[in-house]
């Protein structure tokens, strides 16, 4: 269970550039919720994910995971519960290390297991199996330096690394936006497989309306630092782009779809 209450964050407070990026966000995610987050540029989507991850220091509000208050913990100490994949594949992986070294580092994160143990024959067999599931051929390249991979291969690796620790919350911030369509599709399929198999609680930001409607059991729309729509289950499944547009024309003619 993920519980965020009253999240507020203003950037450049008190100056002419003041931006209220989060304006009192309340969000509860049940175990296994796969919530897709949409909203135009500057709506506060990345700030919300960064606040959950501990990258952004909140002005007020609390973040708890499984009943544990994480509000005051820095990002690295939240890593046990919260994993992330960003738009830029270079952020989630270490280019100077090999694929297997990256996986070993991810596996030892927040744990006592040593890198040596992870890089055993059994460890390598497990890594090959994890990578084969993505279908990008990484399983035969364990000793390849990650800087030599394509952006999509690197992003797929970042995803495997993020989910291998069985996080309580997976945060995906436009993680396929920088990829070519075919690779984006492969990374999205790997995401769906990982999220479904492990029943991961996930918050995924996308600017792709098709993805937003197709994936997840819940759709959250943000505008001006607030959640303006939060639908789940059958109501989400029945949504169409036209319905979304119509609905938001009714309350406000400033359409927020990017
Ligand atoms: N580090 C920052 N410094 C100053 N302003 C920021 C920073 N990060 C985000 N903002 C501002 O906060 C608002 C929300 O940004 P962001 O969360 O990145 O939106 P989104 O991801 O929905 O496009 C925007 O007005 C943005 O300019
Ligand atoms: Mg963003």
PDB file of C-alpha atoms and ligand atoms in Angstrom:
ATOM      1  CA  UNK A   1       0.000   0.000   0.000  1.00  0.00           C
ATOM      2  CA  UNK A   2       1.340   3.382  -1.064  1.00  0.00           C
ATOM      3  CA  UNK A   3      -0.057   6.454   0.630  1.00  0.00           C
ATOM      4  CA  UNK A   4       0.780  10.034  -0.282  1.00  0.00           C
ATOM      5  CA  UNK A   5      -1.050  12.746   1.601  1.00  0.00           C
ATOM      6  CA  UNK A   6      -1.189  16.483   1.069  1.00  0.00           C
ATOM      7  CA  UNK A   7       1.890  16.695  -1.146  1.00  0.00           C
ATOM      8  CA  UNK A   8       2.794  20.329  -1.827  1.00  0.00           C
ATOM      9  CA  UNK A   9       5.812  21.635  -3.673  1.00  0.00           C
ATOM     10  CA  UNK A  10       6.489  25.110  -5.010  1.00  0.00           C
ATOM     11  CA  UNK A  11       9.619  25.874  -7.001  1.00  0.00           C
ATOM     12  CA  UNK A  12      11.135  29.389  -6.765  1.00  0.00           C
ATOM     13  CA  UNK A  13       8.793  30.209  -3.908  1.00  0.00           C
ATOM     14  CA  UNK A  14       8.322  33.915  -3.340  1.00  0.00           C
ATOM     15  CA  UNK A  15       9.807  34.939  -6.678  1.00  0.00           C
ATOM     16  CA  UNK A  16       8.073  36.022  -9.880  1.00  0.00           C
ATOM     17  CA  UNK A  17       8.864  32.537 -11.273  1.00  0.00           C
ATOM     18  CA  UNK A  18       7.039  30.710  -8.492  1.00  0.00           C
ATOM     19  CA  UNK A  19       5.582  27.420  -9.745  1.00  0.00           C
ATOM     20  CA  UNK A  20       3.189  25.355  -7.684  1.00  0.00           C
ATOM     21  CA  UNK A  21       4.239  21.957  -9.044  1.00  0.00           C
ATOM     22  CA  UNK A  22       2.260  19.921  -6.485  1.00  0.00           C
ATOM     23  CA  UNK A  23      -0.841  21.496  -5.008  1.00  0.00           C
ATOM     24  CA  UNK A  24      -2.090  19.144  -2.313  1.00  0.00           C
ATOM     25  CA  UNK A  25      -1.874  15.706  -3.907  1.00  0.00           C
ATOM     26  CA  UNK A  26      -3.574  12.827  -2.093  1.00  0.00           C
ATOM     27  CA  UNK A  27      -2.901   9.461  -3.691  1.00  0.00           C
ATOM     28  CA  UNK A  28      -3.348   5.930  -2.396  1.00  0.00           C
ATOM     29  CA  UNK A  29      -2.274   2.926  -4.456  1.00  0.00           C
ATOM     30  CA  UNK A  30      -3.444  -0.549  -3.560  1.00  0.00           C
ATOM     31  CA  UNK A  31      -1.061  -3.505  -3.996  1.00  0.00           C
ATOM     32  CA  UNK A  32      -0.916  -4.397  -7.678  1.00  0.00           C
ATOM     33  CA  UNK A  33      -2.417  -1.116  -8.873  1.00  0.00           C
ATOM     34  CA  UNK A  34      -1.009  -0.143 -12.265  1.00  0.00           C
ATOM     35  CA  UNK A  35      -1.827   3.553 -12.543  1.00  0.00           C
ATOM     36  CA  UNK A  36      -1.053   5.472 -15.714  1.00  0.00           C
ATOM     37  CA  UNK A  37      -0.464   9.204 -15.225  1.00  0.00           C
ATOM     38  CA  UNK A  38      -1.200  11.721 -17.979  1.00  0.00           C
ATOM     39  CA  UNK A  39      -1.345  15.499 -18.181  1.00  0.00           C
ATOM     40  CA  UNK A  40       0.186  18.264 -20.268  1.00  0.00           C
ATOM     41  CA  UNK A  41       3.742  19.555 -19.932  1.00  0.00           C
ATOM     42  CA  UNK A  42       4.326  21.131 -16.550  1.00  0.00           C
ATOM     43  CA  UNK A  43       1.302  19.474 -14.921  1.00  0.00           C
ATOM     44  CA  UNK A  44       3.524  18.109 -12.137  1.00  0.00           C
ATOM     45  CA  UNK A  45       3.803  14.452 -13.196  1.00  0.00           C
ATOM     46  CA  UNK A  46       7.582  14.194 -12.858  1.00  0.00           C
ATOM     47  CA  UNK A  47       7.538  16.200  -9.644  1.00  0.00           C
ATOM     48  CA  UNK A  48       5.013  13.752  -8.193  1.00  0.00           C
ATOM     49  CA  UNK A  49       7.225  10.771  -9.064  1.00  0.00           C
ATOM     50  CA  UNK A  50      10.311  12.605  -7.801  1.00  0.00           C
ATOM     51  CA  UNK A  51       8.520  13.416  -4.549  1.00  0.00           C
ATOM     52  CA  UNK A  52       7.603   9.758  -4.053  1.00  0.00           C
ATOM     53  CA  UNK A  53      11.180   8.727  -4.808  1.00  0.00           C
ATOM     54  CA  UNK A  54      12.631  11.335  -2.457  1.00  0.00           C
ATOM     55  CA  UNK A  55      14.336  13.398  -5.187  1.00  0.00           C
ATOM     56  CA  UNK A  56      12.203  16.431  -4.404  1.00  0.00           C
ATOM     57  CA  UNK A  57      12.005  17.842  -0.884  1.00  0.00           C
ATOM     58  CA  UNK A  58       8.347  18.558  -0.183  1.00  0.00           C
ATOM     59  CA  UNK A  59       7.069  21.790   1.339  1.00  0.00           C
ATOM     60  CA  UNK A  60       4.482  19.655   3.121  1.00  0.00           C
ATOM     61  CA  UNK A  61       2.876  16.243   2.944  1.00  0.00           C
ATOM     62  CA  UNK A  62       3.799  12.666   3.767  1.00  0.00           C
ATOM     63  CA  UNK A  63       4.745   9.528   1.832  1.00  0.00           C
ATOM     64  CA  UNK A  64       4.286   6.085   3.347  1.00  0.00           C
ATOM     65  CA  UNK A  65       4.876   2.633   1.897  1.00  0.00           C
ATOM     66  CA  UNK A  66       3.443  -0.433   3.594  1.00  0.00           C
ATOM     67  CA  UNK A  67       2.744   1.706   6.658  1.00  0.00           C
ATOM     68  CA  UNK A  68       6.340   2.941   6.898  1.00  0.00           C
ATOM     69  CA  UNK A  69       6.737   6.728   6.779  1.00  0.00           C
ATOM     70  CA  UNK A  70       9.418   7.485   4.172  1.00  0.00           C
ATOM     71  CA  UNK A  71       8.892  11.258   4.072  1.00  0.00           C
ATOM     72  CA  UNK A  72      12.235  12.112   5.625  1.00  0.00           C
ATOM     73  CA  UNK A  73      14.312   9.411   3.968  1.00  0.00           C
ATOM     74  CA  UNK A  74      16.679  10.369   1.130  1.00  0.00           C
ATOM     75  CA  UNK A  75      16.340   8.655  -2.261  1.00  0.00           C
ATOM     76  CA  UNK A  76      18.987   5.971  -1.695  1.00  0.00           C
ATOM     77  CA  UNK A  77      17.326   4.862   1.529  1.00  0.00           C
ATOM     78  CA  UNK A  78      13.951   4.548  -0.229  1.00  0.00           C
ATOM     79  CA  UNK A  79      15.497   2.286  -2.903  1.00  0.00           C
ATOM     80  CA  UNK A  80      14.500  -0.812  -0.941  1.00  0.00           C
ATOM     81  CA  UNK A  81      10.850   0.038  -1.558  1.00  0.00           C
ATOM     82  CA  UNK A  82      10.849   2.310  -4.577  1.00  0.00           C
ATOM     83  CA  UNK A  83      12.454   1.624  -7.971  1.00  0.00           C
ATOM     84  CA  UNK A  84      12.467   3.955 -10.962  1.00  0.00           C
ATOM     85  CA  UNK A  85      13.037   4.028 -14.686  1.00  0.00           C
ATOM     86  CA  UNK A  86      13.475   7.419 -16.341  1.00  0.00           C
ATOM     87  CA  UNK A  87      13.202   8.636 -19.914  1.00  0.00           C
ATOM     88  CA  UNK A  88      16.995   8.676 -20.311  1.00  0.00           C
ATOM     89  CA  UNK A  89      18.393   5.109 -20.433  1.00  0.00           C
ATOM     90  CA  UNK A  90      21.807   6.374 -19.313  1.00  0.00           C
ATOM     91  CA  UNK A  91      20.439   7.297 -15.870  1.00  0.00           C
ATOM     92  CA  UNK A  92      19.348   3.811 -14.859  1.00  0.00           C
ATOM     93  CA  UNK A  93      22.465   1.901 -15.900  1.00  0.00           C
ATOM     94  CA  UNK A  94      26.249   2.255 -15.542  1.00  0.00           C
ATOM     95  CA  UNK A  95      27.847   2.510 -18.997  1.00  0.00           C
ATOM     96  CA  UNK A  96      31.353   1.567 -17.903  1.00  0.00           C
ATOM     97  CA  UNK A  97      30.174  -1.715 -16.349  1.00  0.00           C
ATOM     98  CA  UNK A  98      29.098  -4.889 -18.168  1.00  0.00           C
ATOM     99  CA  UNK A  99      25.505  -6.108 -18.303  1.00  0.00           C
ATOM    100  CA  UNK A 100      26.135  -8.729 -15.624  1.00  0.00           C
ATOM    101  CA  UNK A 101      27.936  -6.228 -13.407  1.00  0.00           C
ATOM    102  CA  UNK A 102      24.978  -3.838 -13.691  1.00  0.00           C
ATOM    103  CA  UNK A 103      22.582  -6.637 -12.729  1.00  0.00           C
ATOM    104  CA  UNK A 104      24.790  -7.654  -9.800  1.00  0.00           C
ATOM    105  CA  UNK A 105      24.881  -4.071  -8.534  1.00  0.00           C
ATOM    106  CA  UNK A 106      21.092  -3.840  -8.821  1.00  0.00           C
ATOM    107  CA  UNK A 107      20.684  -7.142  -7.029  1.00  0.00           C
ATOM    108  CA  UNK A 108      22.931  -6.178  -4.141  1.00  0.00           C
ATOM    109  CA  UNK A 109      21.192  -2.805  -3.709  1.00  0.00           C
ATOM    110  CA  UNK A 110      19.839  -2.464  -0.197  1.00  0.00           C
ATOM    111  CA  UNK A 111      20.888  -6.015   0.624  1.00  0.00           C
ATOM    112  CA  UNK A 112      23.771  -7.750   2.315  1.00  0.00           C
ATOM    113  CA  UNK A 113      24.425 -10.089  -0.624  1.00  0.00           C
ATOM    114  CA  UNK A 114      27.865  -9.412  -2.089  1.00  0.00           C
ATOM    115  CA  UNK A 115      28.625  -8.765  -5.748  1.00  0.00           C
ATOM    116  CA  UNK A 116      30.762 -11.925  -5.811  1.00  0.00           C
ATOM    117  CA  UNK A 117      27.804 -14.078  -4.836  1.00  0.00           C
ATOM    118  CA  UNK A 118      25.577 -12.459  -7.421  1.00  0.00           C
ATOM    119  CA  UNK A 119      28.135 -13.112 -10.159  1.00  0.00           C
ATOM    120  CA  UNK A 120      28.144 -16.858  -9.641  1.00  0.00           C
ATOM    121  CA  UNK A 121      27.215 -19.461 -12.261  1.00  0.00           C
ATOM    122  CA  UNK A 122      23.718 -19.639 -10.790  1.00  0.00           C
ATOM    123  CA  UNK A 123      23.485 -15.854 -10.787  1.00  0.00           C
ATOM    124  CA  UNK A 124      24.479 -15.711 -14.453  1.00  0.00           C
ATOM    125  CA  UNK A 125      21.914 -18.370 -15.394  1.00  0.00           C
ATOM    126  CA  UNK A 126      19.241 -16.319 -13.641  1.00  0.00           C
ATOM    127  CA  UNK A 127      20.360 -13.134 -15.397  1.00  0.00           C
ATOM    128  CA  UNK A 128      20.172 -14.893 -18.787  1.00  0.00           C
ATOM    129  CA  UNK A 129      16.644 -16.004 -18.035  1.00  0.00           C
ATOM    130  CA  UNK A 130      15.561 -12.503 -16.947  1.00  0.00           C
ATOM    131  CA  UNK A 131      17.074 -10.932 -20.069  1.00  0.00           C
ATOM    132  CA  UNK A 132      15.717 -13.561 -22.454  1.00  0.00           C
ATOM    133  CA  UNK A 133      12.221 -12.541 -21.386  1.00  0.00           C
ATOM    134  CA  UNK A 134      12.676  -9.114 -23.009  1.00  0.00           C
ATOM    135  CA  UNK A 135      13.435 -10.557 -26.420  1.00  0.00           C
ATOM    136  CA  UNK A 136      16.224  -8.106 -27.340  1.00  0.00           C
ATOM    137  CA  UNK A 137      19.041 -10.683 -27.349  1.00  0.00           C
ATOM    138  CA  UNK A 138      20.781  -9.346 -24.238  1.00  0.00           C
ATOM    139  CA  UNK A 139      21.002 -12.809 -22.648  1.00  0.00           C
ATOM    140  CA  UNK A 140      23.969 -13.721 -24.860  1.00  0.00           C
ATOM    141  CA  UNK A 141      25.840 -10.500 -24.060  1.00  0.00           C
ATOM    142  CA  UNK A 142      26.344 -10.636 -20.276  1.00  0.00           C
ATOM    143  CA  UNK A 143      29.953  -9.454 -20.493  1.00  0.00           C
ATOM    144  CA  UNK A 144      29.265  -6.615 -22.947  1.00  0.00           C
ATOM    145  CA  UNK A 145      29.932  -3.134 -21.648  1.00  0.00           C
ATOM    146  CA  UNK A 146      26.611  -1.311 -21.308  1.00  0.00           C
ATOM    147  CA  UNK A 147      27.880   1.813 -23.122  1.00  0.00           C
ATOM    148  CA  UNK A 148      27.968  -0.330 -26.291  1.00  0.00           C
ATOM    149  CA  UNK A 149      24.230  -1.105 -26.160  1.00  0.00           C
ATOM    150  CA  UNK A 150      21.516   0.805 -28.023  1.00  0.00           C
ATOM    151  CA  UNK A 151      19.263   3.140 -26.061  1.00  0.00           C
ATOM    152  CA  UNK A 152      16.432   0.619 -26.169  1.00  0.00           C
ATOM    153  CA  UNK A 153      18.594  -2.284 -25.008  1.00  0.00           C
ATOM    154  CA  UNK A 154      19.904  -0.103 -22.225  1.00  0.00           C
ATOM    155  CA  UNK A 155      16.404   0.927 -21.199  1.00  0.00           C
ATOM    156  CA  UNK A 156      15.267  -2.709 -21.167  1.00  0.00           C
ATOM    157  CA  UNK A 157      18.211  -3.485 -18.891  1.00  0.00           C
ATOM    158  CA  UNK A 158      17.283  -0.545 -16.657  1.00  0.00           C
ATOM    159  CA  UNK A 159      13.783  -1.986 -16.379  1.00  0.00           C
ATOM    160  CA  UNK A 160      15.045  -5.466 -15.454  1.00  0.00           C
ATOM    161  CA  UNK A 161      17.331  -3.874 -12.862  1.00  0.00           C
ATOM    162  CA  UNK A 162      14.467  -1.820 -11.423  1.00  0.00           C
ATOM    163  CA  UNK A 163      12.114  -4.762 -10.981  1.00  0.00           C
ATOM    164  CA  UNK A 164      14.565  -7.462  -9.854  1.00  0.00           C
ATOM    165  CA  UNK A 165      14.481  -6.216  -6.269  1.00  0.00           C
ATOM    166  CA  UNK A 166      10.685  -6.713  -6.075  1.00  0.00           C
ATOM    167  CA  UNK A 167      10.029  -3.060  -5.181  1.00  0.00           C
ATOM    168  CA  UNK A 168       6.825  -2.076  -3.384  1.00  0.00           C
ATOM    169  CA  UNK A 169       6.448   0.718  -5.928  1.00  0.00           C
ATOM    170  CA  UNK A 170       7.746   1.010  -9.486  1.00  0.00           C
ATOM    171  CA  UNK A 171       7.934   4.515 -10.959  1.00  0.00           C
ATOM    172  CA  UNK A 172       8.160   4.886 -14.746  1.00  0.00           C
ATOM    173  CA  UNK A 173       8.549   8.419 -16.099  1.00  0.00           C
ATOM    174  CA  UNK A 174       7.987   8.375 -19.884  1.00  0.00           C
ATOM    175  CA  UNK A 175      10.432   5.480 -19.987  1.00  0.00           C
ATOM    176  CA  UNK A 176       9.743   4.603 -23.636  1.00  0.00           C
ATOM    177  CA  UNK A 177       9.444   8.185 -24.960  1.00  0.00           C
ATOM    178  CA  UNK A 178      13.038   8.432 -26.209  1.00  0.00           C
ATOM    179  CA  UNK A 179      12.977   5.091 -28.071  1.00  0.00           C
ATOM    180  CA  UNK A 180      12.132   4.231 -31.661  1.00  0.00           C
ATOM    181  CA  UNK A 181       8.627   2.732 -32.032  1.00  0.00           C
ATOM    182  CA  UNK A 182       9.732  -0.905 -32.337  1.00  0.00           C
ATOM    183  CA  UNK A 183      12.031  -0.747 -29.305  1.00  0.00           C
ATOM    184  CA  UNK A 184       9.476   1.263 -27.358  1.00  0.00           C
ATOM    185  CA  UNK A 185       7.024  -1.556 -28.010  1.00  0.00           C
ATOM    186  CA  UNK A 186       9.525  -4.190 -26.808  1.00  0.00           C
ATOM    187  CA  UNK A 187      10.268  -2.226 -23.632  1.00  0.00           C
ATOM    188  CA  UNK A 188       6.519  -1.704 -23.059  1.00  0.00           C
ATOM    189  CA  UNK A 189       5.868  -5.438 -23.475  1.00  0.00           C
ATOM    190  CA  UNK A 190       8.706  -6.201 -21.029  1.00  0.00           C
ATOM    191  CA  UNK A 191       7.160  -3.677 -18.644  1.00  0.00           C
ATOM    192  CA  UNK A 192       3.750  -5.311 -18.844  1.00  0.00           C
ATOM    193  CA  UNK A 193       5.244  -8.770 -18.307  1.00  0.00           C
ATOM    194  CA  UNK A 194       7.293  -7.618 -15.313  1.00  0.00           C
ATOM    195  CA  UNK A 195       4.442  -5.666 -13.725  1.00  0.00           C
ATOM    196  CA  UNK A 196       1.881  -8.440 -14.227  1.00  0.00           C
ATOM    197  CA  UNK A 197       4.113 -11.383 -13.257  1.00  0.00           C
ATOM    198  CA  UNK A 198       5.344  -9.766 -10.057  1.00  0.00           C
ATOM    199  CA  UNK A 199       2.025  -8.005  -9.348  1.00  0.00           C
ATOM    200  CA  UNK A 200       4.014  -4.776  -8.962  1.00  0.00           C
ATOM    201  CA  UNK A 201       2.355  -1.585  -7.809  1.00  0.00           C
ATOM    202  CA  UNK A 202       3.238   0.830 -10.599  1.00  0.00           C
ATOM    203  CA  UNK A 203       2.892   4.498 -11.473  1.00  0.00           C
ATOM    204  CA  UNK A 204       3.649   5.099 -15.159  1.00  0.00           C
ATOM    205  CA  UNK A 205       3.767   8.544 -16.744  1.00  0.00           C
ATOM    206  CA  UNK A 206       3.141   8.620 -20.476  1.00  0.00           C
ATOM    207  CA  UNK A 207       2.247  11.263 -23.038  1.00  0.00           C
ATOM    208  CA  UNK A 208       0.915   8.541 -25.324  1.00  0.00           C
ATOM    209  CA  UNK A 209      -2.875   8.525 -25.022  1.00  0.00           C
ATOM    210  CA  UNK A 210      -3.085   5.122 -26.683  1.00  0.00           C
ATOM    211  CA  UNK A 211      -0.823   3.629 -23.999  1.00  0.00           C
ATOM    212  CA  UNK A 212      -2.703   5.467 -21.277  1.00  0.00           C
ATOM    213  CA  UNK A 213      -5.981   3.912 -22.349  1.00  0.00           C
ATOM    214  CA  UNK A 214      -4.585   0.478 -23.206  1.00  0.00           C
ATOM    215  CA  UNK A 215      -2.518  -0.229 -20.105  1.00  0.00           C
ATOM    216  CA  UNK A 216      -3.093  -0.338 -16.397  1.00  0.00           C
ATOM    217  CA  UNK A 217      -6.171  -0.634 -14.195  1.00  0.00           C
ATOM    218  CA  UNK A 218      -6.229   3.032 -13.269  1.00  0.00           C
ATOM    219  CA  UNK A 219      -5.866   6.358 -15.065  1.00  0.00           C
ATOM    220  CA  UNK A 220      -4.817   9.532 -13.309  1.00  0.00           C
ATOM    221  CA  UNK A 221      -4.822  12.906 -14.991  1.00  0.00           C
ATOM    222  CA  UNK A 222      -2.911  15.836 -13.538  1.00  0.00           C
ATOM    223  CA  UNK A 223      -3.198  19.541 -14.181  1.00  0.00           C
ATOM    224  CA  UNK A 224      -1.558  22.466 -12.384  1.00  0.00           C
ATOM    225  CA  UNK A 225      -0.210  20.215  -9.647  1.00  0.00           C
ATOM    226  CA  UNK A 226      -3.527  18.558  -8.933  1.00  0.00           C
ATOM    227  CA  UNK A 227      -5.193  15.267  -9.753  1.00  0.00           C
ATOM    228  CA  UNK A 228      -8.208  16.192 -11.851  1.00  0.00           C
ATOM    229  CA  UNK A 229      -9.272  12.685 -12.855  1.00  0.00           C
ATOM    230  CA  UNK A 230      -8.727   9.299 -11.204  1.00  0.00           C
ATOM    231  CA  UNK A 231     -10.657   6.387 -12.671  1.00  0.00           C
ATOM    232  CA  UNK A 232     -10.177   2.650 -12.284  1.00  0.00           C
ATOM    233  CA  UNK A 233     -11.487  -0.722 -13.384  1.00  0.00           C
ATOM    234  CA  UNK A 234     -14.457  -0.843 -15.719  1.00  0.00           C
ATOM    235  CA  UNK A 235     -14.729   2.943 -15.819  1.00  0.00           C
ATOM    236  CA  UNK A 236     -11.154   3.178 -17.072  1.00  0.00           C
ATOM    237  CA  UNK A 237     -11.615   0.321 -19.512  1.00  0.00           C
ATOM    238  CA  UNK A 238     -14.597   2.142 -21.048  1.00  0.00           C
ATOM    239  CA  UNK A 239     -12.722   5.442 -21.546  1.00  0.00           C
ATOM    240  CA  UNK A 240     -11.942   6.750 -24.998  1.00  0.00           C
ATOM    241  CA  UNK A 241      -9.842   9.681 -26.120  1.00  0.00           C
ATOM    242  CA  UNK A 242     -13.055  11.381 -27.270  1.00  0.00           C
ATOM    243  CA  UNK A 243     -14.687  10.852 -23.881  1.00  0.00           C
ATOM    244  CA  UNK A 244     -11.682  12.309 -22.114  1.00  0.00           C
ATOM    245  CA  UNK A 245     -11.681  15.346 -24.362  1.00  0.00           C
ATOM    246  CA  UNK A 246     -15.427  15.819 -23.977  1.00  0.00           C
ATOM    247  CA  UNK A 247     -15.233  15.459 -20.231  1.00  0.00           C
ATOM    248  CA  UNK A 248     -12.565  18.071 -19.873  1.00  0.00           C
ATOM    249  CA  UNK A 249     -14.186  20.481 -22.258  1.00  0.00           C
ATOM    250  CA  UNK A 250     -17.195  20.447 -19.942  1.00  0.00           C
ATOM    251  CA  UNK A 251     -15.335  21.661 -16.887  1.00  0.00           C
ATOM    252  CA  UNK A 252     -12.687  23.757 -18.608  1.00  0.00           C
ATOM    253  CA  UNK A 253     -12.089  24.680 -22.209  1.00  0.00           C
ATOM    254  CA  UNK A 254      -8.324  24.733 -21.708  1.00  0.00           C
ATOM    255  CA  UNK A 255      -7.613  21.221 -22.886  1.00  0.00           C
ATOM    256  CA  UNK A 256      -4.743  19.562 -21.099  1.00  0.00           C
ATOM    257  CA  UNK A 257      -3.846  16.682 -23.338  1.00  0.00           C
ATOM    258  CA  UNK A 258      -0.321  17.042 -24.631  1.00  0.00           C
TER     259      UNK A 258
HETATM  260  N1  LIG B   1      13.790  21.557 -10.540  1.00  0.00           N
HETATM  261  C1  LIG B   1      12.878  22.472 -10.860  1.00  0.00           C
HETATM  262  N2  LIG B   1      13.114  23.783 -10.661  1.00  0.00           N
HETATM  263  C2  LIG B   1      12.196  24.703 -10.959  1.00  0.00           C
HETATM  264  N3  LIG B   1      10.964  24.428 -11.451  1.00  0.00           N
HETATM  265  C3  LIG B   1      10.674  23.152 -11.680  1.00  0.00           C
HETATM  266  C4  LIG B   1      11.600  22.089 -11.395  1.00  0.00           C
HETATM  267  N4  LIG B   1      11.033  20.917 -11.713  1.00  0.00           N
HETATM  268  C5  LIG B   1       9.802  21.208 -12.175  1.00  0.00           C
HETATM  269  N5  LIG B   1       9.580  22.547 -12.157  1.00  0.00           N
HETATM  270  C6  LIG B   1       8.340  23.214 -12.547  1.00  0.00           C
HETATM  271  O1  LIG B   1       7.278  22.555 -11.886  1.00  0.00           O
HETATM  272  C7  LIG B   1       6.170  22.386 -12.760  1.00  0.00           C
HETATM  273  C8  LIG B   1       5.880  20.909 -12.921  1.00  0.00           C
HETATM  274  O2  LIG B   1       6.927  20.302 -13.652  1.00  0.00           O
HETATM  275  P1  LIG B   1       7.011  18.743 -13.942  1.00  0.00           P
HETATM  276  O3  LIG B   1       6.690  17.989 -12.707  1.00  0.00           O
HETATM  277  O4  LIG B   1       8.313  18.475 -14.570  1.00  0.00           O
HETATM  278  O5  LIG B   1       5.829  18.568 -14.993  1.00  0.00           O
HETATM  279  P2  LIG B   1       5.514  17.367 -16.006  1.00  0.00           P
HETATM  280  O6  LIG B   1       6.408  16.213 -15.686  1.00  0.00           O
HETATM  281  O7  LIG B   1       4.071  17.082 -15.805  1.00  0.00           O
HETATM  282  O8  LIG B   1       5.766  17.919 -17.376  1.00  0.00           O
HETATM  283  C9  LIG B   1       6.545  23.075 -14.054  1.00  0.00           C
HETATM  284  O9  LIG B   1       6.042  24.383 -14.009  1.00  0.00           O
HETATM  285  C10 LIG B   1       8.051  23.076 -14.020  1.00  0.00           C
HETATM  286  O10 LIG B   1       8.557  24.149 -14.762  1.00  0.00           O
HETATM  287 MG1  LIG B   2       7.807  15.132 -16.819  1.00  0.00          MG
END
